[in-house]
Amino acid sequence: MSRIDRREFLRYGALGASSLALSSFPFGGKILDFCPRAYALELTGDLSTEEARYYKKLEESVVGCELCPRSCKVADRERGYCGVRENREGEYFTLVYSRPCSLNVDPIEKKPFFHFLPGTTAFSMATAGCNVNCKFCQNWDISQVRPEQTRNYYLPPKELVDLAVRYKAPTIAYTYSEPIIFYEYMYDTAKLGHTKGVRSVMISGGYIKEKPLVDLVRHLDAVKIDLKAFTEKYYKEVCHGELKPILECLVTLKREGIWTEIVYLVVPTLNDRKNEIEAMCAWILDNLGPDVPVHFTRFHPMYLLKNLPSTPVKTLEMARRTALEKGLNFVYIGNVPGHEGENTYCPECGKVLIKRTGFSILSNDVVSGKCKHCGKMIPGVWS
Amino acid sequence: MRSKVVLVRHKNIFDSRGRLKRPSVTEALDAGLKALTGDRDSRDSLRSLFDASGAVALKSNCLSGRMLSTAPELAFSLAEELHVIGIKKSNVIIWERTERELASAGYSLNPKGGDFRVLATDSRGAGYSRSLFVSGKVGSLLSRIMTGIADFAINMPILKDHNLAGLSGGMKNYYGAIHNPNKFHDNNCDPYVADVNALPDIKNKNRLTVCDCTRVQYHGGPGYKPHWCEKFGGLLLSKDPVALDRIAYNILEQLRRKNGLGSLKEERREPKYIFTAGDDEHKLGSCSIEDIDFVEVGLS
Ligand code: SF4
């Protein structure tokens, strides 16, 4: 069993905190060095046996998962698409409850959230697994593997919340892979966190059914959705997913009144056409309003998309310009440190409100949720 | 080129308590190998396929426990035959995805050697490749047993119904060699099964398929459902993985018909991947019955 004991955890944790400037915490999917060969054996049998939520029992021991729109029908001994939910004799289990493989203390800007407690940290965690398979995934070594293939820690919700408190992180971020697939763990942690003053944010692709989403957001404080493209073709061919449920998810989030930001990874030749971006911005304006922040982020060759170049900065600038022209108020450029598109500008007076470079805040002129210069209310969660 | 598939059925392969009789299993295996290669001695059949200096990996299928997994009696019979032709015992590797699955099917683990090796991808020292292998729509890490340990491979699946793939036989068994099989069950596993089998370490190393059809589950798979499982008493053998699955498909459909079930096609579970594997893009073998010499051998 590879469960790290608490003393060891805190010893490493202390190291992590002391090197926070490097954003390093010496264990986690990336930081722990993914190595299925070394870890596979140690972890066998150490998976969670927490019963999954949102499934129904079908005939002949088959279960139907109702957590995400993939609606997997899973036979006995098999797993759903995400690889972390298993049918055992007609009952469905999550294998990753309390089993994170990645832990880190990150700036909240790294998620990215630009209108949510800027300049604070988020205790960030993930388990193995994902319910889509994006060809550009930068965390595929945890998202596209089974939990036996990552080094997992035993960290129940209470201990996770305690750790966030210990590291003075006001927020827990469920991130890196796809939090929807560790729904039960996230839900229980977020709910418990609220009783201890710790907030929770989900960084997600938004591929979730409405009922579990509505139940969950009562315990969340913000959500970031990766809107990966604005065509079904892209979702099908590049992500093995669907666009429609993501749009429905965004509308539900709006209706539920939870703070939401959108990231759009601009991939050269695949989703970088101006008309597609225009159509997406028009949809956002109509359905979510002008104040939802949209981050156009830069793609770098990765995983199964190594044949494409990094996104030219001018393409990102075109996307940002297009969104601003369409009427969106808060449009950012991501993964280009030092670019002016990282800053927040007041939509009323045009002054720089929050000046950023990379994940650092250089100045912040949002005071009590308002522009310091003209008094305009700036949407977001500021305190 | 024509492909050959051999079906050996042995009327006396189970004892009175329903357990496999090892001598009868060996007899069926020998008969099948001889019929497949045309040799008079099954050892010559194996010599024609394997170099005695190489390591041979026998991929079992142990997902469904003792009653519906590659029988240890069969795997060890074949292992003995490989040893007889000069392959070192420690170079004969019976393997599966996890040690837990092997144990549940009645195998005693022996990852280190000394005798025939029985190990899993999750055994210490095995694991998955560090880099991705890409084939068609599949991008996966591959078991190091296939990439780093084996020079040759023998696929030793069982024949069973599969709720998503339609049929789980030879080619589907290599889902157990990749780290992310759960990603490739859409569209009845088409074209993913074909793409997985086109990975060079599988395509080039797999020389033989010996499908354990002693028990065949014709419905309700992949988990074991005794009421849909027939004591078929057979082995299917072929050098052509596509042709073997094509014949296996016919057998499964015959059993389904005999037991009053609709066809896989009617249930929208037709194993289309078999035909994809035989198409011009994949060229993994013959998917057309007209191109397959099907030989039946009866033993009693
Ligand atoms: S959460 Fe996992 S098992 Fe459930 S429907 Fe989605 S991919 Fe399938």
JSON list of C-alpha atoms in Angstrom, two decimals, chain A residues 8 13 21 23 36 78 96 136 184 187-188 199 213 225 262 306 322:
[
{"chain": "A", "resi": 8, "resn": "GLU", "atom": "CA", "xyz": [5.29, 12.12, 6.06]},
{"chain": "A", "resi": 13, "resn": "GLY", "atom": "CA", "xyz": [3.93, 19.55, 2.90]},
{"chain": "A", "resi": 21, "resn": "ALA", "atom": "CA", "xyz": [7.12, 30.71, -4.90]},
{"chain": "A", "resi": 23, "resn": "SER", "atom": "CA", "xyz": [4.47, 26.60, -6.89]},
{"chain": "A", "resi": 36, "resn": "PRO", "atom": "CA", "xyz": [2.80, 3.50, -13.42]},
{"chain": "A", "resi": 78, "resn": "GLU", "atom": "CA", "xyz": [-16.33, -3.30, -16.04]},
{"chain": "A", "resi": 96, "resn": "VAL", "atom": "CA", "xyz": [-11.09, 7.49, -6.20]},
{"chain": "A", "resi": 136, "resn": "PHE", "atom": "CA", "xyz": [-4.27, 18.35, -26.33]},
{"chain": "A", "resi": 184, "resn": "GLU", "atom": "CA", "xyz": [-18.61, 12.30, -4.47]},
{"chain": "A", "resi": 187, "resn": "TYR", "atom": "CA", "xyz": [-19.11, 17.17, -3.07]},
{"chain": "A", "resi": 188, "resn": "ASP", "atom": "CA", "xyz": [-18.37, 15.96, 0.45]},
{"chain": "A", "resi": 199, "resn": "ARG", "atom": "CA", "xyz": [-14.44, 27.76, -0.23]},
{"chain": "A", "resi": 213, "resn": "LEU", "atom": "CA", "xyz": [-24.66, 19.74, -11.26]},
{"chain": "A", "resi": 225, "resn": "ILE", "atom": "CA", "xyz": [-15.55, 25.82, -17.61]},
{"chain": "A", "resi": 262, "resn": "ILE", "atom": "CA", "xyz": [-14.78, 30.43, -19.32]},
{"chain": "A", "resi": 306, "resn": "LYS", "atom": "CA", "xyz": [2.21, 17.29, -31.18]},
{"chain": "A", "resi": 322, "resn": "THR", "atom": "CA", "xyz": [-13.49, 39.71, -31.68]}
]
